[in-house]
mmCIF file of C-alpha atoms and ligand atoms in Angstrom:
data_model
loop_
_atom_site.group_PDB
_atom_site.id
_atom_site.type_symbol
_atom_site.label_atom_id
_atom_site.label_comp_id
_atom_site.label_asym_id
_atom_site.label_seq_id
_atom_site.Cartn_x
_atom_site.Cartn_y
_atom_site.Cartn_z
ATOM 1 C CA MET A 1 26.643 12.214 27.649
ATOM 2 C CA PRO A 2 23.178 13.839 27.877
ATOM 3 C CA GLU A 3 20.268 11.454 27.757
ATOM 4 C CA LEU A 4 18.475 11.607 24.419
ATOM 5 C CA PRO A 5 14.716 12.175 24.625
ATOM 6 C CA PRO A 6 12.536 9.510 23.027
ATOM 7 C CA THR A 7 11.588 11.072 19.692
ATOM 8 C CA PRO A 8 10.154 8.279 17.570
ATOM 9 C CA ARG A 9 10.313 9.061 13.894
ATOM 10 C CA ALA A 10 6.920 9.428 12.174
ATOM 11 C CA LEU A 11 5.262 6.242 11.013
ATOM 12 C CA ARG A 12 5.769 6.107 7.242
ATOM 13 C CA LEU A 13 2.749 4.448 5.692
ATOM 14 C CA GLY A 14 2.697 3.550 1.983
ATOM 15 C CA VAL A 15 -0.464 3.291 -0.118
ATOM 16 C CA ALA A 16 -0.050 1.356 -3.376
ATOM 17 C CA GLY A 17 -2.336 -0.229 -5.944
ATOM 18 C CA PRO A 18 -3.454 0.116 -9.549
ATOM 19 C CA VAL A 19 -4.556 3.432 -11.073
ATOM 20 C CA GLY A 20 -7.998 4.590 -9.998
ATOM 21 C CA THR A 21 -8.587 2.124 -7.158
ATOM 22 C CA GLY A 22 -8.953 5.003 -4.702
ATOM 23 C CA LYS A 23 -5.513 5.580 -3.154
ATOM 24 C CA SER A 24 -5.796 9.385 -3.041
ATOM 25 C CA SER A 25 -9.349 9.134 -1.734
ATOM 26 C CA LEU A 26 -8.252 6.684 0.972
ATOM 27 C CA ILE A 27 -5.499 9.076 2.052
ATOM 28 C CA ALA A 28 -8.046 11.910 2.193
ATOM 29 C CA THR A 29 -10.289 9.654 4.294
ATOM 30 C CA VAL A 30 -7.466 8.801 6.711
ATOM 31 C CA CYS A 31 -6.570 12.486 7.019
ATOM 32 C CA ARG A 32 -10.190 13.438 7.701
ATOM 33 C CA ALA A 33 -10.505 10.695 10.306
ATOM 34 C CA LEU A 34 -7.265 11.494 12.148
ATOM 35 C CA ALA A 35 -6.200 15.087 11.425
ATOM 36 C CA THR A 36 -7.554 16.431 14.710
ATOM 37 C CA GLU A 37 -5.651 13.931 16.854
ATOM 38 C CA LEU A 38 -2.477 13.242 14.839
ATOM 39 C CA ARG A 39 0.118 15.399 13.095
ATOM 40 C CA LEU A 40 0.016 14.225 9.498
ATOM 41 C CA GLY A 41 1.896 14.735 6.244
ATOM 42 C CA VAL A 42 1.426 13.338 2.743
ATOM 43 C CA ILE A 43 3.783 12.617 -0.165
ATOM 44 C CA THR A 44 2.252 11.807 -3.544
ATOM 45 C CA ASN A 45 3.974 10.229 -6.526
ATOM 46 C CA ASP A 46 2.892 11.019 -10.062
ATOM 47 C CA ILE A 47 4.784 10.384 -13.242
ATOM 48 C CA TYR A 48 4.588 13.819 -14.854
ATOM 49 C CA THR A 49 2.285 15.962 -12.712
ATOM 50 C CA ASP A 50 1.365 16.866 -9.160
ATOM 51 C CA GLU A 51 -2.287 16.031 -9.820
ATOM 52 C CA ASP A 52 -2.761 13.856 -6.720
ATOM 53 C CA ALA A 53 -1.188 16.440 -4.425
ATOM 54 C CA ARG A 54 -3.449 19.115 -5.888
ATOM 55 C CA PHE A 55 -6.506 16.862 -5.424
ATOM 56 C CA LEU A 56 -5.603 16.306 -1.778
ATOM 57 C CA ARG A 57 -4.886 19.982 -1.164
ATOM 58 C CA SER A 58 -8.224 20.918 -2.695
ATOM 59 C CA ALA A 59 -9.949 18.376 -0.443
ATOM 60 C CA GLY A 60 -8.836 20.645 2.382
ATOM 61 C CA VAL A 61 -7.955 17.770 4.699
ATOM 62 C CA LEU A 62 -4.550 19.174 5.697
ATOM 63 C CA GLU A 63 -2.827 22.508 5.389
ATOM 64 C CA PRO A 64 -1.520 22.647 1.797
ATOM 65 C CA ASP A 65 2.216 22.543 2.516
ATOM 66 C CA ARG A 66 1.844 19.286 4.428
ATOM 67 C CA ILE A 67 1.038 17.651 1.074
ATOM 68 C CA ARG A 68 4.040 17.378 -1.224
ATOM 69 C CA ALA A 69 4.402 15.869 -4.678
ATOM 70 C CA VAL A 70 7.236 13.809 -6.070
ATOM 71 C CA GLU A 71 7.266 13.724 -9.855
ATOM 72 C CA THR A 72 8.884 10.408 -10.623
ATOM 73 C CA GLY A 73 9.434 10.921 -14.346
ATOM 74 C CA ALA A 74 9.589 7.150 -14.664
ATOM 75 C CA CYS A 75 7.605 4.039 -13.817
ATOM 76 C CA PRO A 76 6.150 4.714 -10.373
ATOM 77 C CA HIS A 77 7.446 1.456 -8.927
ATOM 78 C CA THR A 78 11.022 2.578 -9.603
ATOM 79 C CA ALA A 79 10.692 5.543 -7.231
ATOM 80 C CA ILE A 80 9.108 3.580 -4.393
ATOM 81 C CA ARG A 81 11.218 0.473 -4.573
ATOM 82 C CA ASP A 82 14.333 0.452 -6.761
ATOM 83 C CA ASP A 83 15.722 3.948 -6.126
ATOM 84 C CA ILE A 84 13.826 5.574 -3.276
ATOM 85 C CA THR A 85 16.168 8.585 -2.940
ATOM 86 C CA THR A 86 13.713 11.248 -4.145
ATOM 87 C CA ASN A 87 10.931 9.952 -1.939
ATOM 88 C CA LEU A 88 13.156 9.584 1.088
ATOM 89 C CA LEU A 89 14.399 13.163 0.707
ATOM 90 C CA ALA A 90 10.803 14.417 0.357
ATOM 91 C CA VAL A 91 9.728 12.510 3.489
ATOM 92 C CA GLU A 92 12.711 13.771 5.477
ATOM 93 C CA ASP A 93 12.102 17.388 4.361
ATOM 94 C CA LEU A 94 8.462 17.106 5.386
ATOM 95 C CA GLU A 95 9.349 15.549 8.741
ATOM 96 C CA ARG A 96 11.895 18.298 9.408
ATOM 97 C CA ASP A 97 9.608 21.164 8.310
ATOM 98 C CA PHE A 98 6.702 19.998 10.464
ATOM 99 C CA ALA A 99 8.527 18.207 13.270
ATOM 100 C CA PRO A 100 7.265 16.306 15.046
ATOM 101 C CA LEU A 101 4.920 14.409 12.723
ATOM 102 C CA ASP A 102 3.049 11.274 13.757
ATOM 103 C CA VAL A 103 2.301 9.745 10.359
ATOM 104 C CA VAL A 104 3.519 10.423 6.810
ATOM 105 C CA LEU A 105 1.322 8.833 4.157
ATOM 106 C CA ILE A 106 3.074 8.093 0.864
ATOM 107 C CA GLU A 107 0.938 7.451 -2.204
ATOM 108 C CA SER A 108 2.496 5.389 -4.957
ATOM 109 C CA GLY A 109 1.891 6.505 -8.503
ATOM 110 C CA GLY A 110 -0.764 4.154 -9.847
ATOM 111 C CA ASP A 111 0.980 1.096 -11.127
ATOM 112 C CA ASN A 112 0.168 -2.488 -11.874
ATOM 113 C CA LEU A 113 -0.327 -5.363 -9.457
ATOM 114 C CA THR A 114 3.398 -5.978 -8.975
ATOM 115 C CA ALA A 115 4.400 -2.600 -7.468
ATOM 116 C CA THR A 116 5.272 -2.516 -3.770
ATOM 117 C CA PHE A 117 7.194 -0.142 -1.516
ATOM 118 C CA SER A 118 10.693 -0.823 -0.308
ATOM 119 C CA PRO A 119 10.733 -1.436 3.456
ATOM 120 C CA ALA A 120 13.557 1.140 3.498
ATOM 121 C CA LEU A 121 10.982 3.802 2.530
ATOM 122 C CA VAL A 122 7.868 2.785 4.484
ATOM 123 C CA ASP A 123 7.257 1.064 7.804
ATOM 124 C CA ALA A 124 3.951 -0.402 6.672
ATOM 125 C CA GLN A 125 2.002 -0.517 3.433
ATOM 126 C CA ILE A 126 -1.600 -0.710 2.308
ATOM 127 C CA PHE A 127 -2.443 -2.219 -1.079
ATOM 128 C CA VAL A 128 -5.692 -0.964 -2.618
ATOM 129 C CA LEU A 129 -7.957 -2.869 -5.019
ATOM 130 C CA ASP A 130 -11.487 -1.884 -5.929
ATOM 131 C CA VAL A 131 -14.579 -3.864 -6.772
ATOM 132 C CA ALA A 132 -14.847 -2.088 -10.131
ATOM 133 C CA GLY A 133 -11.600 -3.755 -11.212
ATOM 134 C CA GLY A 134 -13.442 -7.077 -11.080
ATOM 135 C CA GLY A 135 -14.105 -9.646 -8.377
ATOM 136 C CA ASP A 136 -11.366 -11.940 -9.640
ATOM 137 C CA VAL A 137 -8.488 -9.493 -9.075
ATOM 138 C CA ALA A 138 -7.943 -10.634 -5.486
ATOM 139 C CA ARG A 139 -7.350 -14.176 -6.755
ATOM 140 C CA LYS A 140 -4.656 -13.052 -9.178
ATOM 141 C CA GLY A 141 -2.122 -12.553 -6.422
ATOM 142 C CA GLY A 142 1.037 -10.474 -6.552
ATOM 143 C CA PRO A 143 3.251 -9.243 -3.734
ATOM 144 C CA GLY A 144 0.991 -6.377 -2.655
ATOM 145 C CA ILE A 145 -2.161 -8.487 -2.615
ATOM 146 C CA GLY A 146 -0.350 -11.340 -0.917
ATOM 147 C CA ARG A 147 1.797 -9.575 1.639
ATOM 148 C CA ALA A 148 1.032 -5.877 2.156
ATOM 149 C CA ASP A 149 0.249 -5.143 5.818
ATOM 150 C CA LEU A 150 -3.359 -4.383 4.840
ATOM 151 C CA LEU A 151 -5.292 -5.176 1.670
ATOM 152 C CA VAL A 152 -8.212 -2.851 1.011
ATOM 153 C CA VAL A 153 -11.087 -3.914 -1.239
ATOM 154 C CA ASN A 154 -12.368 -0.441 -1.997
ATOM 155 C CA LYS A 155 -15.575 1.142 -3.327
ATOM 156 C CA THR A 156 -17.841 -1.578 -1.953
ATOM 157 C CA ASP A 157 -20.769 0.799 -2.540
ATOM 158 C CA LEU A 158 -20.288 0.123 -6.271
ATOM 159 C CA ALA A 159 -20.480 -3.679 -5.941
ATOM 160 C CA PRO A 160 -24.182 -3.994 -6.905
ATOM 161 C CA TYR A 161 -23.562 -1.983 -10.068
ATOM 162 C CA VAL A 162 -20.610 -4.030 -11.271
ATOM 163 C CA GLY A 163 -21.973 -7.426 -10.231
ATOM 164 C CA VAL A 164 -19.272 -8.196 -7.673
ATOM 165 C CA ASP A 165 -19.870 -10.293 -4.546
ATOM 166 C CA VAL A 166 -17.871 -8.388 -1.909
ATOM 167 C CA ALA A 167 -17.914 -11.247 0.623
ATOM 168 C CA GLN A 168 -16.491 -13.608 -1.996
ATOM 169 C CA MET A 169 -13.840 -11.084 -3.068
ATOM 170 C CA VAL A 170 -12.784 -10.606 0.567
ATOM 171 C CA ALA A 171 -12.716 -14.393 1.126
ATOM 172 C CA ASP A 172 -10.535 -14.823 -1.977
ATOM 173 C CA ALA A 173 -8.219 -12.074 -0.746
ATOM 174 C CA GLU A 174 -7.971 -13.648 2.711
ATOM 175 C CA ALA A 175 -7.108 -17.004 1.161
ATOM 176 C CA ALA A 176 -4.382 -15.357 -0.941
ATOM 177 C CA ARG A 177 -2.923 -13.659 2.160
ATOM 178 C CA ASP A 178 -2.559 -16.477 4.640
ATOM 179 C CA GLY A 179 -4.541 -14.609 7.284
ATOM 180 C CA ARG A 180 -3.170 -11.090 6.823
ATOM 181 C CA ALA A 181 -5.696 -8.263 7.207
ATOM 182 C CA VAL A 182 -8.286 -7.497 4.523
ATOM 183 C CA LEU A 183 -10.690 -4.556 4.757
ATOM 184 C CA ALA A 184 -13.805 -3.964 2.641
ATOM 185 C CA LEU A 185 -13.967 -0.163 2.433
ATOM 186 C CA SER A 186 -16.217 2.517 1.033
ATOM 187 C CA ARG A 187 -16.018 6.208 1.687
ATOM 188 C CA HIS A 188 -19.802 6.044 2.020
ATOM 189 C CA ASP A 189 -19.605 3.438 4.813
ATOM 190 C CA PRO A 190 -18.632 5.049 8.145
ATOM 191 C CA ALA A 191 -18.222 1.656 9.865
ATOM 192 C CA SER A 192 -15.539 0.628 7.361
ATOM 193 C CA ILE A 193 -13.779 3.985 7.807
ATOM 194 C CA ALA A 194 -13.768 3.424 11.575
ATOM 195 C CA VAL A 195 -11.995 0.091 11.037
ATOM 196 C CA LEU A 196 -9.395 1.750 8.782
ATOM 197 C CA ARG A 197 -8.832 4.472 11.375
ATOM 198 C CA ALA A 198 -8.379 1.888 14.135
ATOM 199 C CA TRP A 199 -5.938 -0.093 11.971
ATOM 200 C CA VAL A 200 -3.750 2.989 11.392
ATOM 201 C CA LEU A 201 -3.779 3.802 15.118
ATOM 202 C CA THR A 202 -2.803 0.221 15.998
ATOM 203 C CA ILE A 203 0.123 0.214 13.562
ATOM 204 C CA LEU A 204 1.215 3.608 14.917
ATOM 205 C CA ALA A 205 1.061 2.340 18.506
ATOM 206 C CA ASN A 206 3.111 -0.732 17.551
ATOM 207 C CA HIS A 207 5.598 1.464 15.668
ATOM 208 C CA ARG A 208 6.071 3.654 18.734
ATOM 209 C CA ALA A 209 6.389 0.647 20.998
ATOM 210 C CA GLY A 210 9.048 -0.769 18.697
ATOM 211 C CA THR A 211 7.027 -3.925 18.080
ATOM 212 C CA HIS A 212 6.095 -3.216 14.471
ATOM 213 C CA ILE A 213 8.612 -4.627 12.034
ATOM 214 C CA ALA A 214 8.518 -3.451 8.415
ATOM 215 C CA GLN A 215 7.830 -6.369 6.098
ATOM 216 C CA ASP A 216 9.058 -6.618 2.546
ATOM 217 C CA PRO A 217 6.233 -7.933 0.381
ATOM 218 C CA GLY A 218 8.916 -8.782 -2.156
ATOM 219 C CA PRO A 219 9.050 -7.995 -5.834
ATOM 220 C CA MET A 220 6.883 -10.842 -7.048
ATOM 221 C CA ALA A 221 4.585 -13.405 -5.489
ATOM 222 C CA PRO A 222 5.523 -17.061 -5.287
ATOM 223 C CA HIS A 223 4.087 -18.682 -8.351
ATOM 224 C CA PHE A 224 4.493 -21.657 -10.611
ATOM 225 C CA HIS A 225 5.328 -22.228 -14.201
ATOM 226 C CA ALA A 226 2.810 -24.474 -15.870
ATOM 227 C CA ASP A 227 5.448 -26.380 -17.792
ATOM 228 C CA GLU A 228 7.467 -27.301 -14.701
ATOM 229 C CA GLU A 229 7.095 -30.251 -12.382
ATOM 230 C CA HIS A 230 4.553 -29.962 -9.614
ATOM 231 C CA PRO A 231 1.566 -32.076 -8.558
ATOM 232 C CA GLU A 232 -0.670 -29.103 -9.301
ATOM 233 C CA GLY A 233 0.874 -28.702 -12.706
ATOM 234 C CA GLY A 234 3.827 -26.466 -12.000
ATOM 235 C CA PHE A 235 6.799 -25.761 -9.783
ATOM 236 C CA ILE A 236 5.982 -23.260 -7.030
ATOM 237 C CA HIS A 237 8.800 -20.846 -6.328
ATOM 238 C CA SER A 238 9.595 -17.252 -5.554
ATOM 239 C CA HIS A 239 11.859 -14.624 -7.087
ATOM 240 C CA ALA A 240 11.975 -12.604 -3.889
ATOM 241 C CA GLU A 241 15.579 -13.439 -3.097
ATOM 242 C CA GLY A 242 16.478 -14.221 -6.678
ATOM 243 C CA VAL A 243 16.624 -17.858 -5.659
ATOM 244 C CA PRO A 244 13.888 -20.336 -6.498
ATOM 245 C CA THR A 245 12.417 -21.916 -3.352
ATOM 246 C CA ALA A 246 11.429 -25.322 -4.529
ATOM 247 C CA GLY A 247 8.574 -26.922 -2.630
ATOM 248 C CA HIS A 248 7.529 -23.640 -0.997
ATOM 249 C CA GLU A 249 4.179 -24.262 0.681
ATOM 250 C CA HIS A 250 1.454 -21.990 -0.576
ATOM 251 C CA SER A 251 -2.236 -22.098 0.006
ATOM 252 C CA ARG A 252 -3.177 -21.192 -3.528
ATOM 253 C CA ALA A 253 -1.816 -21.876 -6.932
ATOM 254 C CA HIS A 254 -1.317 -18.393 -8.310
ATOM 255 C CA ALA A 255 -2.128 -17.631 -11.884
ATOM 256 C CA GLY A 256 1.238 -18.752 -13.153
ATOM 257 C CA ALA A 257 0.854 -17.706 -16.763
ATOM 258 C CA GLU A 258 0.043 -14.110 -15.809
ATOM 259 C CA MET A 259 2.739 -13.836 -13.199
ATOM 260 C CA THR A 260 5.583 -15.077 -15.322
ATOM 261 C CA THR A 261 5.255 -12.971 -18.440
ATOM 262 C CA ASN A 262 7.619 -10.266 -17.100
ATOM 263 C CA GLU A 263 10.558 -12.549 -16.674
HETATM 264 N N1 GDP B 1 -18.097 5.058 -5.433
HETATM 265 C C1 GDP B 1 -16.904 5.256 -4.874
HETATM 266 N N2 GDP B 1 -15.959 5.897 -5.604
HETATM 267 C C2 GDP B 1 -14.749 6.079 -5.032
HETATM 268 C C3 GDP B 1 -14.425 5.618 -3.719
HETATM 269 N N3 GDP B 1 -13.139 5.940 -3.460
HETATM 270 C C4 GDP B 1 -12.676 6.579 -4.559
HETATM 271 N N4 GDP B 1 -13.644 6.670 -5.517
HETATM 272 C C5 GDP B 1 -13.538 7.304 -6.848
HETATM 273 O O1 GDP B 1 -12.624 6.561 -7.638
HETATM 274 C C6 GDP B 1 -11.928 7.424 -8.536
HETATM 275 C C7 GDP B 1 -10.426 7.225 -8.383
HETATM 276 O O2 GDP B 1 -10.066 7.600 -7.060
HETATM 277 P P1 GDP B 1 -8.594 8.083 -6.698
HETATM 278 O O3 GDP B 1 -8.567 8.241 -5.219
HETATM 279 O O4 GDP B 1 -8.206 9.251 -7.525
HETATM 280 O O5 GDP B 1 -7.758 6.803 -7.154
HETATM 281 P P2 GDP B 1 -6.158 6.599 -7.261
HETATM 282 O O6 GDP B 1 -5.798 6.744 -8.706
HETATM 283 O O7 GDP B 1 -5.932 5.199 -6.791
HETATM 284 O O8 GDP B 1 -5.527 7.610 -6.375
HETATM 285 C C8 GDP B 1 -12.380 8.834 -8.217
HETATM 286 O O9 GDP B 1 -13.375 9.204 -9.143
HETATM 287 C C9 GDP B 1 -12.946 8.701 -6.811
HETATM 288 O O10 GDP B 1 -13.947 9.659 -6.546
HETATM 289 C C10 GDP B 1 -15.466 4.943 -2.976
HETATM 290 O O11 GDP B 1 -15.309 4.489 -1.832
HETATM 291 N N5 GDP B 1 -16.663 4.783 -3.626
HETATM 292 MG MG1 MG B 2 -4.059 9.054 -6.752
#
């Protein structure tokens, strides 16, 4: 049998987070920072339009056909987690049309704090918050904040105008993430963009070396119900496997009331 050449599939990198936190802008920034050295493609997800894809095409960061839109027609989290078929087909088409690609960035349609990518769709995921959403958002937890590969606290240039202490917001995020990476980012701060660029290159190198393992942030963060037994006033558990994990150690008591209203 002929020996197969090593052709690592492109790194598939998801970008999720609430509406308006700067996901499309972050993707444009990554493309600007890396387009000369990497072969890139982008998939956007919008509910009814291809607005994000058009924004990115007009930014001129990649040739237009390397940016493709998936119109989900439903809650964005459905298309990136529950039934990823449309996205997977779009990624595979893009990878085939422009083979070989190094990185495909996939933007989630703006959703709430609970939306994360399936590890069957992306190899790594960035969750984006912004300072304008309020300094307390990082403390509110959720699977993306808690366990995405990278949490970005975006638009730090706006912090003085919205009265947010960036250092405190980053510290809160770090505490909620048990040491996983947190990056304070602004498109007006070249040093922060350099860190983002280096992070993407590191993940890509690990992906190619076979040492990066896709993590599943899970559908919902471990949390407690205030009316259940726990020394801190609740019973900390997770719905990730559909099985409560009683006594699960967690560094913070998540905002139980907010996290349990969807059940
Ligand atoms: N001041 C500032 N505004 C930003 C930054 N990044 C994005 N924005 C703005 O935030 C708004 C939403 O950005 P967008 O990328 O469309 O967010 P998305 O909905 O998460 O994709 C736009 O008006 C952007 O120009 C930033 O670093 N600083
Ligand atoms: Mg967008």
